[in-house]
Amino acid sequence: MFGFLKKPIADLFIARPESATQQIVFRWPDQSIPNGAKLTVRADECALFFKQGALVGQLEAGAHVIDSAHMPFLGDLIVSPLTNDNHYITEVFFIRRTEHPYALGPVKLGTFQDLASRLMVTLGFSAQFTVRVTSPEKLMTRLVGMSSDVMGALGQFLEGRVRSMLQQAVGRQAAAEPILQIASNQYNEELGQAVIERTRAEFANDGIEVTRFLALDLQLDASSEAQLRQFGGKLADLSVQREQADVGNQAGFAAYNLVKGQADLMRGVATGAAVHGLPALAPLGGVGLGGPMLAAAIAPTSSHGSSQHTPAAPAPRLAGGASTKYYLRGPGGVEGPYPPRQVALRAASLKLQADTVFVRAPGATDWEIGADIPDIARELEKRLAHAPVSSPTAAGVVPSPTDAFERALTVAVADKVLTVDELDLLSMLAVGANLAKDDESARQYVTIRARALGCDVQTSAPAPEPVPDAAPPSMPQPPPLSASAPGGPPPLRLGTVYVYDNGMQRTEGLSAKAVATRVKAAPDGVHMVWWNGAADWSSADEVEAIRSELAKLG
């Protein structure tokens, strides 16, 4: 009897129960509301009344008596005739308006490329943040709806959007900082603020906003952390080797070891003379084995007795093959000779375009555009398509050694196979960028980087097939870089060559075809040219040779 009487009495008092105080949205379980019932709305919330999915009224904080006389929005629309007009049929939702803490994770955030190692690594995260309802009506009608699991729908929405926006923020940060620095959580304030800014704009019409991050923790998964630690260890070894080489090249260090070597040599010779009863030798500072005699004594001799001098550093090894090699005219001077694949790779590292790659075969008298030579054209088309997008190099401007190496590496690994030609050139560029102290350590560094990016690295070139009764070809020496020196590269003879200016950048040494290509690409732009012997600058479309090339392009 007590239980039977208790429920009707309870129905007369409607309020959010204590068990639901931590929910942003609480749905009153009974749609039948007695006339005259007391409804209590807490200070931090409001109550919304719905009928058949449509909002019919809203009550603010306070104690309210359910009566159409006091609440005109109730009216006949929600009075139930089945209860002699003693009950209203409606759905009541209590919405919290204050900040509400929300926890997320630990969950997987995504896979990112590490800036330092180029490895693909996986990050996870956990977060605690607060959300606040800005418009109860928009929250219910636009976002969560009338489902029985309102909090589940809201939680799913928040988790998906916050994770996606944090992923974007971390991706942008990873383009500028190594993953290990990001995973150290030193940028969490900036990342959290970036998410808040994005959600403020996106959630404006959903009636809710993320107000602050209380905690954010990024974590590398175990496999990714092990990969980065292994790479870091190898990179540290190369760094130590490079520092040792730098110390060895210092003048004081070299002088010390020279004097120490002379002293050791003198002691050894003196000991031998004493044993065999020979005359004593002059001291190191006087006449005797000092100076030229000592240099002659320690220099290795050939079978003819002449001294052999070891070069200070070995020249970079470039892969030989049956294909023709070419000298390349770069912003810093003449390079090579390179086989076609190395020409294309070096062109990519120098930010050259296909129509600005000028090459000359050994023994040839004229420079040619690389795109006009079939074997080079094929490599340029294949390689330059993978070059990072950037503005072309201005005349006489050489990209930094590190930038040149990274661009060449990006192009070389695009097909997931690193050939010997590519490995040789990348090793040379790594030494030039001070990423390794010599060719051997450079090849190891390049191999580590390439394999980390999923490349198959070829360590030796296939042996060329023997040609019977054929004398081995002799490789001519590269011409000096100075055009005025004897034996320098021949003058450029491509007909008339032009200096081209589009108002933003000036490029030298272009053919009429190369200028026409630029005019066709931007017909409404500025295209001014000058050539040797011209009195002044001219518009490109006024030059007969360029007009002729434009007509061919259609």
mmCIF file with all atom_site columns, N, CA and C in Angstrom, residues 294-311:
data_model
loop_
_atom_site.group_PDB
_atom_site.id
_atom_site.type_symbol
_atom_site.label_atom_id
_atom_site.label_alt_id
_atom_site.label_comp_id
_atom_site.label_asym_id
_atom_site.label_entity_id
_atom_site.label_seq_id
_atom_site.pdbx_PDB_ins_code
_atom_site.Cartn_x
_atom_site.Cartn_y
_atom_site.Cartn_z
_atom_site.occupancy
_atom_site.B_iso_or_equiv
_atom_site.pdbx_formal_charge
_atom_site.auth_seq_id
_atom_site.auth_comp_id
_atom_site.auth_asym_id
_atom_site.auth_atom_id
_atom_site.pdbx_PDB_model_num
ATOM 1  N N  . LEU A 1 294 ? 112.968 14.593 -43.508 1.00 0.00 ? 294 LEU A N  1
ATOM 2  C CA . LEU A 1 294 ? 111.921 13.853 -42.825 1.00 0.00 ? 294 LEU A CA 1
ATOM 3  C C  . LEU A 1 294 ? 110.730 13.640 -43.740 1.00 0.00 ? 294 LEU A C  1
ATOM 4  N N  . ALA A 1 295 ? 110.354 14.670 -44.493 1.00 0.00 ? 295 ALA A N  1
ATOM 5  C CA . ALA A 1 295 ? 109.232 14.526 -45.422 1.00 0.00 ? 295 ALA A CA 1
ATOM 6  C C  . ALA A 1 295 ? 109.523 13.451 -46.445 1.00 0.00 ? 295 ALA A C  1
ATOM 7  N N  . ALA A 1 296 ? 110.788 13.413 -46.923 1.00 0.00 ? 296 ALA A N  1
ATOM 8  C CA . ALA A 1 296 ? 111.136 12.392 -47.902 1.00 0.00 ? 296 ALA A CA 1
ATOM 9  C C  . ALA A 1 296 ? 111.131 11.015 -47.283 1.00 0.00 ? 296 ALA A C  1
ATOM 10 N N  . ALA A 1 297 ? 111.506 10.952 -45.980 1.00 0.00 ? 297 ALA A N  1
ATOM 11 C CA . ALA A 1 297 ? 111.575 9.650  -45.329 1.00 0.00 ? 297 ALA A CA 1
ATOM 12 C C  . ALA A 1 297 ? 110.195 9.052  -45.109 1.00 0.00 ? 297 ALA A C  1
ATOM 13 N N  . ILE A 1 298 ? 109.206 9.899  -44.801 1.00 0.00 ? 298 ILE A N  1
ATOM 14 C CA . ILE A 1 298 ? 107.884 9.355  -44.473 1.00 0.00 ? 298 ILE A CA 1
ATOM 15 C C  . ILE A 1 298 ? 106.983 9.261  -45.675 1.00 0.00 ? 298 ILE A C  1
ATOM 16 N N  . ALA A 1 299 ? 107.385 9.819  -46.836 1.00 0.00 ? 299 ALA A N  1
ATOM 17 C CA . ALA A 1 299 ? 106.535 9.754  -48.031 1.00 0.00 ? 299 ALA A CA 1
ATOM 18 C C  . ALA A 1 299 ? 106.696 8.411  -48.701 1.00 0.00 ? 299 ALA A C  1
ATOM 19 N N  . PRO A 1 300 ? 105.595 7.678  -49.034 1.00 0.00 ? 300 PRO A N  1
ATOM 20 C CA . PRO A 1 300 ? 105.726 6.404  -49.737 1.00 0.00 ? 300 PRO A CA 1
ATOM 21 C C  . PRO A 1 300 ? 106.261 6.642  -51.143 1.00 0.00 ? 300 PRO A C  1
ATOM 22 N N  . THR A 1 301 ? 106.978 5.695  -51.656 1.00 0.00 ? 301 THR A N  1
ATOM 23 C CA . THR A 1 301 ? 107.577 5.811  -52.985 1.00 0.00 ? 301 THR A CA 1
ATOM 24 C C  . THR A 1 301 ? 107.023 4.753  -53.897 1.00 0.00 ? 301 THR A C  1
ATOM 25 N N  . SER A 1 302 ? 107.030 5.087  -55.187 1.00 0.00 ? 302 SER A N  1
ATOM 26 C CA . SER A 1 302 ? 106.585 4.134  -56.198 1.00 0.00 ? 302 SER A CA 1
ATOM 27 C C  . SER A 1 302 ? 107.732 3.226  -56.568 1.00 0.00 ? 302 SER A C  1
ATOM 28 N N  . SER A 1 303 ? 107.487 2.348  -57.471 1.00 0.00 ? 303 SER A N  1
ATOM 29 C CA . SER A 1 303 ? 108.532 1.426  -57.911 1.00 0.00 ? 303 SER A CA 1
ATOM 30 C C  . SER A 1 303 ? 109.646 2.161  -58.629 1.00 0.00 ? 303 SER A C  1
ATOM 31 N N  . HIS A 1 304 ? 109.387 3.424  -59.074 1.00 0.00 ? 304 HIS A N  1
ATOM 32 C CA . HIS A 1 304 ? 110.404 4.219  -59.760 1.00 0.00 ? 304 HIS A CA 1
ATOM 33 C C  . HIS A 1 304 ? 111.094 5.167  -58.802 1.00 0.00 ? 304 HIS A C  1
ATOM 34 N N  . GLY A 1 305 ? 110.714 5.093  -57.522 1.00 0.00 ? 305 GLY A N  1
ATOM 35 C CA . GLY A 1 305 ? 111.377 5.920  -56.536 1.00 0.00 ? 305 GLY A CA 1
ATOM 36 C C  . GLY A 1 305 ? 110.775 7.283  -56.336 1.00 0.00 ? 305 GLY A C  1
ATOM 37 N N  . SER A 1 306 ? 109.731 7.640  -57.042 1.00 0.00 ? 306 SER A N  1
ATOM 38 C CA . SER A 1 306 ? 109.117 8.958  -56.889 1.00 0.00 ? 306 SER A CA 1
ATOM 39 C C  . SER A 1 306 ? 108.086 8.927  -55.781 1.00 0.00 ? 306 SER A C  1
ATOM 40 N N  . SER A 1 307 ? 107.903 10.077 -55.117 1.00 0.00 ? 307 SER A N  1
ATOM 41 C CA . SER A 1 307 ? 106.943 10.157 -54.009 1.00 0.00 ? 307 SER A CA 1
ATOM 42 C C  . SER A 1 307 ? 105.527 10.099 -54.529 1.00 0.00 ? 307 SER A C  1
ATOM 43 N N  . GLN A 1 308 ? 104.640 9.435  -53.777 1.00 0.00 ? 308 GLN A N  1
ATOM 44 C CA . GLN A 1 308 ? 103.210 9.382  -54.072 1.00 0.00 ? 308 GLN A CA 1
ATOM 45 C C  . GLN A 1 308 ? 102.479 10.168 -52.997 1.00 0.00 ? 308 GLN A C  1
ATOM 46 N N  . HIS A 1 309 ? 101.684 11.152 -53.393 1.00 0.00 ? 309 HIS A N  1
ATOM 47 C CA . HIS A 1 309 ? 100.968 11.985 -52.434 1.00 0.00 ? 309 HIS A CA 1
ATOM 48 C C  . HIS A 1 309 ? 99.527  11.554 -52.368 1.00 0.00 ? 309 HIS A C  1
ATOM 49 N N  . THR A 1 310 ? 99.062  11.228 -51.165 1.00 0.00 ? 310 THR A N  1
ATOM 50 C CA . THR A 1 310 ? 97.669  10.841 -50.965 1.00 0.00 ? 310 THR A CA 1
ATOM 51 C C  . THR A 1 310 ? 96.791  12.082 -50.927 1.00 0.00 ? 310 THR A C  1
ATOM 52 N N  . PRO A 1 311 ? 95.713  12.151 -51.718 1.00 0.00 ? 311 PRO A N  1
ATOM 53 C CA . PRO A 1 311 ? 94.856  13.352 -51.693 1.00 0.00 ? 311 PRO A CA 1
ATOM 54 C C  . PRO A 1 311 ? 94.225  13.528 -50.326 1.00 0.00 ? 311 PRO A C  1
#
